[in-house]
Coordinates of C-alpha atoms in Angstrom, one line a residue:
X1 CA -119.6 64.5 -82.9
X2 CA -120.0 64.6 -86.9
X3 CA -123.8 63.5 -86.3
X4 CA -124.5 66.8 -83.5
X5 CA -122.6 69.2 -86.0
X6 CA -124.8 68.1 -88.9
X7 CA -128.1 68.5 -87.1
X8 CA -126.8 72.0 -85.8
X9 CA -126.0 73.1 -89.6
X10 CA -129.8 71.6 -90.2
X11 CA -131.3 73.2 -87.5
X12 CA -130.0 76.5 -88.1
X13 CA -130.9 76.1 -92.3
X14 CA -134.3 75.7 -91.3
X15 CA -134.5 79.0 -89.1
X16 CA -132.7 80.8 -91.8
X17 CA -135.7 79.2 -94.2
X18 CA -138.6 80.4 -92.0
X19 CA -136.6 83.8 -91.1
X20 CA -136.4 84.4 -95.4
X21 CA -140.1 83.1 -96.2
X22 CA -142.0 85.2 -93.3
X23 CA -139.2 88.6 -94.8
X24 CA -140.7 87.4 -98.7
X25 CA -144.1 87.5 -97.4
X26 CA -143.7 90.7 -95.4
X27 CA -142.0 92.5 -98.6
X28 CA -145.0 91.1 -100.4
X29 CA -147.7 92.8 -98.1
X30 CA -146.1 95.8 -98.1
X31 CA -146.2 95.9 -102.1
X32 CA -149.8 95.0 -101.7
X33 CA -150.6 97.7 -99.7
X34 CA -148.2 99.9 -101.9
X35 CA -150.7 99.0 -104.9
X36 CA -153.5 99.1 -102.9
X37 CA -152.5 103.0 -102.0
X38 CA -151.7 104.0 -105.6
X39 CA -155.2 102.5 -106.5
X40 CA -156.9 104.7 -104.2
X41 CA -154.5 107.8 -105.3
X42 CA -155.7 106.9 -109.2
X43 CA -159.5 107.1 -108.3
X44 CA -159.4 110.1 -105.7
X45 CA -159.5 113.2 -108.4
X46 CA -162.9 111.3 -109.8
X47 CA -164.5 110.8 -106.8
X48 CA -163.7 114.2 -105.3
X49 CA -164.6 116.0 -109.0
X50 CA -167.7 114.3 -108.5
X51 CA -168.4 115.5 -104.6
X52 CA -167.6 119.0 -105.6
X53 CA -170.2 119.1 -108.1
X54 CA -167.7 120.5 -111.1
X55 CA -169.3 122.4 -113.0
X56 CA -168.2 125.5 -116.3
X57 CA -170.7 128.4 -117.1
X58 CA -172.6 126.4 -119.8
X59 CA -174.0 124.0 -116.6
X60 CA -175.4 127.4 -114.8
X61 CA -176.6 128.7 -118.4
X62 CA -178.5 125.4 -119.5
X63 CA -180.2 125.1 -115.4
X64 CA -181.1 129.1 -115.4
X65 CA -182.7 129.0 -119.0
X66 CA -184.5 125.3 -118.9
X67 CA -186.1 125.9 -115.3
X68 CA -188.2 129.2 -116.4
X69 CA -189.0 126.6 -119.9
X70 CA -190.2 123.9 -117.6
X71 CA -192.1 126.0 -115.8
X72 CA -193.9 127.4 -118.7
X73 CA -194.1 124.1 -120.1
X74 CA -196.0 123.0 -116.6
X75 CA -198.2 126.1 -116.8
X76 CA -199.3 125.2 -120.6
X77 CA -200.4 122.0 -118.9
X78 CA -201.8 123.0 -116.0
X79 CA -204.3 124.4 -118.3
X80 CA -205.0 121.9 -120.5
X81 CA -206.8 120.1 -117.4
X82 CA -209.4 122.4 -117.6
X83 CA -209.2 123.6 -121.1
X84 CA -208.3 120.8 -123.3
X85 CA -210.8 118.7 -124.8
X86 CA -209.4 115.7 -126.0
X87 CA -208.6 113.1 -123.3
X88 CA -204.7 112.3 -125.3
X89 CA -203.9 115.9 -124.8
X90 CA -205.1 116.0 -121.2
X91 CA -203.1 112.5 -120.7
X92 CA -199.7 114.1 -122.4
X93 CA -199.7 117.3 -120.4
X94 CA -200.3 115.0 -117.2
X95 CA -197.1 113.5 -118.2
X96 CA -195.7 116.9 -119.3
X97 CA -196.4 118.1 -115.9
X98 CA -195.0 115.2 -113.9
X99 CA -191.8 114.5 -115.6
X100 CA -190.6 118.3 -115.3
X101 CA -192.3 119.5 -112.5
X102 CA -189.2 117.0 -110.4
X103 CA -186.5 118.0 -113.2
X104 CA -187.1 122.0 -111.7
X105 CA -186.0 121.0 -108.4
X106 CA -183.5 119.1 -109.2
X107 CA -182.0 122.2 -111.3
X108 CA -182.8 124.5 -108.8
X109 CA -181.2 122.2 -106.2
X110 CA -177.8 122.7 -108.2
X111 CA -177.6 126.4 -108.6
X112 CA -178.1 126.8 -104.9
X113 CA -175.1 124.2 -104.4
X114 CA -173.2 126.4 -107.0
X115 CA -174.3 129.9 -105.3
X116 CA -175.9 130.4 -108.1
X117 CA -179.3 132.3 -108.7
X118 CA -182.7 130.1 -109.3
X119 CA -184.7 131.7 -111.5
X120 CA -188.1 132.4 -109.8
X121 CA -190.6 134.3 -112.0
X122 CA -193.2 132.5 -114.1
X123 CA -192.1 132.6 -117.5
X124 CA -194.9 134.0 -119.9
X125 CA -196.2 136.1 -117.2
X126 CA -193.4 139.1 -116.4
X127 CA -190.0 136.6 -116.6
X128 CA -186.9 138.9 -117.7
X129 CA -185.5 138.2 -120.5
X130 CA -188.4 139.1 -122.6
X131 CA -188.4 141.6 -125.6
X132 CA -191.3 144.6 -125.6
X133 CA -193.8 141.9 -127.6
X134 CA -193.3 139.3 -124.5
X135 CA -191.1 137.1 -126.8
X136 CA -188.1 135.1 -124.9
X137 CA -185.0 135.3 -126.4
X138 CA -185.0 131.4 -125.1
X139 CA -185.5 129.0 -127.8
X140 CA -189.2 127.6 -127.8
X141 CA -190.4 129.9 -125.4
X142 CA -193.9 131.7 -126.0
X143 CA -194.3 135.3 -125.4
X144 CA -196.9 136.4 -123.3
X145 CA -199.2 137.2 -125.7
X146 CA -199.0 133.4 -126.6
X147 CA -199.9 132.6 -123.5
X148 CA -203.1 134.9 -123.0
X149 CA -204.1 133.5 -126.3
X150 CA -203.6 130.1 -125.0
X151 CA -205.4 130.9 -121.7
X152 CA -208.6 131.8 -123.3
X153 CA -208.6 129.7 -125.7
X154 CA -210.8 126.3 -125.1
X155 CA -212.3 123.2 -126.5
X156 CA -210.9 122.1 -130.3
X157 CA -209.1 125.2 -130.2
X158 CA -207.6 125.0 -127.3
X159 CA -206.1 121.3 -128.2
X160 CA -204.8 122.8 -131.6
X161 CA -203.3 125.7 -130.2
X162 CA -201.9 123.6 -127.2
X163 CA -200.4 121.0 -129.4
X164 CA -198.4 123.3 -131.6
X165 CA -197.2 126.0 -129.6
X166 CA -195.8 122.5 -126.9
X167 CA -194.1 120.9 -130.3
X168 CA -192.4 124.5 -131.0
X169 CA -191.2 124.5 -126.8
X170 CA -190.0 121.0 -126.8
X171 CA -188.2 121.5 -129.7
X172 CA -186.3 124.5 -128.1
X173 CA -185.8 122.5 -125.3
X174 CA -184.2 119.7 -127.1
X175 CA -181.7 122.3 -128.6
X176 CA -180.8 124.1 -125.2
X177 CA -180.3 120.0 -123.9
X178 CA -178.4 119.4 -127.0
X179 CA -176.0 122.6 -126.3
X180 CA -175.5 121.0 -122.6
X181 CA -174.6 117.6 -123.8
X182 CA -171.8 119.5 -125.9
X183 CA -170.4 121.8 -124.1
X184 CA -171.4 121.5 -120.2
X185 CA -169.3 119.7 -117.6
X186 CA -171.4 118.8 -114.9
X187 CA -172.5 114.5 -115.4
X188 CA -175.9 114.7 -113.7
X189 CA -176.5 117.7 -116.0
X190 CA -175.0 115.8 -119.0
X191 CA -177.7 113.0 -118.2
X192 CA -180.5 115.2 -117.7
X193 CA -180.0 117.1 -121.0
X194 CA -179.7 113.3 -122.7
X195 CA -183.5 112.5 -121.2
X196 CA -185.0 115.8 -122.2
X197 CA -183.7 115.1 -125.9
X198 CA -184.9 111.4 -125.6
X199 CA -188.2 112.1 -123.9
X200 CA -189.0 115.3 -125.4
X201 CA -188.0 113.6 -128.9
X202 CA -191.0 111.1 -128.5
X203 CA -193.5 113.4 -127.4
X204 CA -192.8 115.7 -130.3
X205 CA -193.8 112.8 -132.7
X206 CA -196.7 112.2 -130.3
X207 CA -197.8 115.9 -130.7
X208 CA -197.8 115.7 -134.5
X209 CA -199.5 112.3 -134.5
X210 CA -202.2 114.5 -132.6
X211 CA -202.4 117.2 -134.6
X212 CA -202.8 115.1 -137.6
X213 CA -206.0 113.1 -136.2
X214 CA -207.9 116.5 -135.6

């Protein structure tokens, strides 16, 4: 009788054992999936920040004014193909050309997401913002007086002129990219105004290199 009772009070200590264990390991996937919930909470204002493109005014300022400069910085180039006479300056507006021609539509991709206006007008030419002498009020930017000059000059001259007036628009463009990186909001723009300061910044010494040889 003494040896059923015991293995009764055994049996029923080892189905309270497995009963506490399997309540332990539910409470513990419960927390996991507690922790799990309040790690995806943490991340969500990030990741929807980022979907919604946030963005301040000085985003849509730095996109509407460095789009028309790109785009007179691909026209300069566009004629030193034909123009130019040195081979290094028809080589550096090749890579002028091809590294901003993509940075325009990516701009002009963001102020449509923004409902925004993209600026449209070919800067130099009849682009707002210019005073009664064709001057931008746009740092770098050449009037359009600069840039009939430019389009008739050729040869030497043309390289000379090229070469300065392009060290005098990259260097606005590095401020306008500067002014971004400070006070803008949106990362992709962030980034892009960090290239155009790092890639601009080389091809400014490259320019004066240039200009020293001739």
């Amino acid at each position: 009788m003494t040896s059923t009772r015991s293995l009764v009070r055994r049996a029923a200590l080892g189905v309270t054992a497995v009963t506490a264990t399997l309540v332990l390991a539910a409470c513990g996937n419960g927390d996991a999936s507690s922790d799990n919930g309040s790690g995806t909470k943490t991340s969500a204002p990030a990741s929807a920040e980022e979907s919604t493109g946030a963005h301040n005014d000085q985003d849509v300022d730095f996109a509407q004014g460095m789009i028309p400069h790109h785009q007179q910085a691909v026209q300069m180039a566009q004629m030193a193909q034909s123009r130019a006479s040195s081979a290094e300056v028809k080589d550096l507006a090749s890579r002028i050309k091809k590294a901003q021609a993509p940075e325009i539509e990516t701009m002009s991709g963001w102020l449509k997401a923004w409902g925004e206006d993209v600026p449209s007008s070919m800067p130099g030419m009849d682009h707002g913002g210019h005073g009664d002498d064709g001057s931008s009020d746009m740092p770098g930017m050449m009037g359009t007086e600069d840039m009939d000059q430019l389009m008739e000059a050729s040869g030497h001259d043309f390289d000379t002129m090229f070469l300065t007036m392009m060290i005098e628009h990259h260097e606005g463009a590095v401020d306008m990219a500067a002014t971004e990186k400070d006070k803008g909001r949106h990362g992709p723009a962030k980034t892009l105004a960090d290239d155009i300061i790092t890639a601009q910044t080389v091809e400014i010494e490259e320019m004066n290199e240039l200009l020293d040889k001739s």
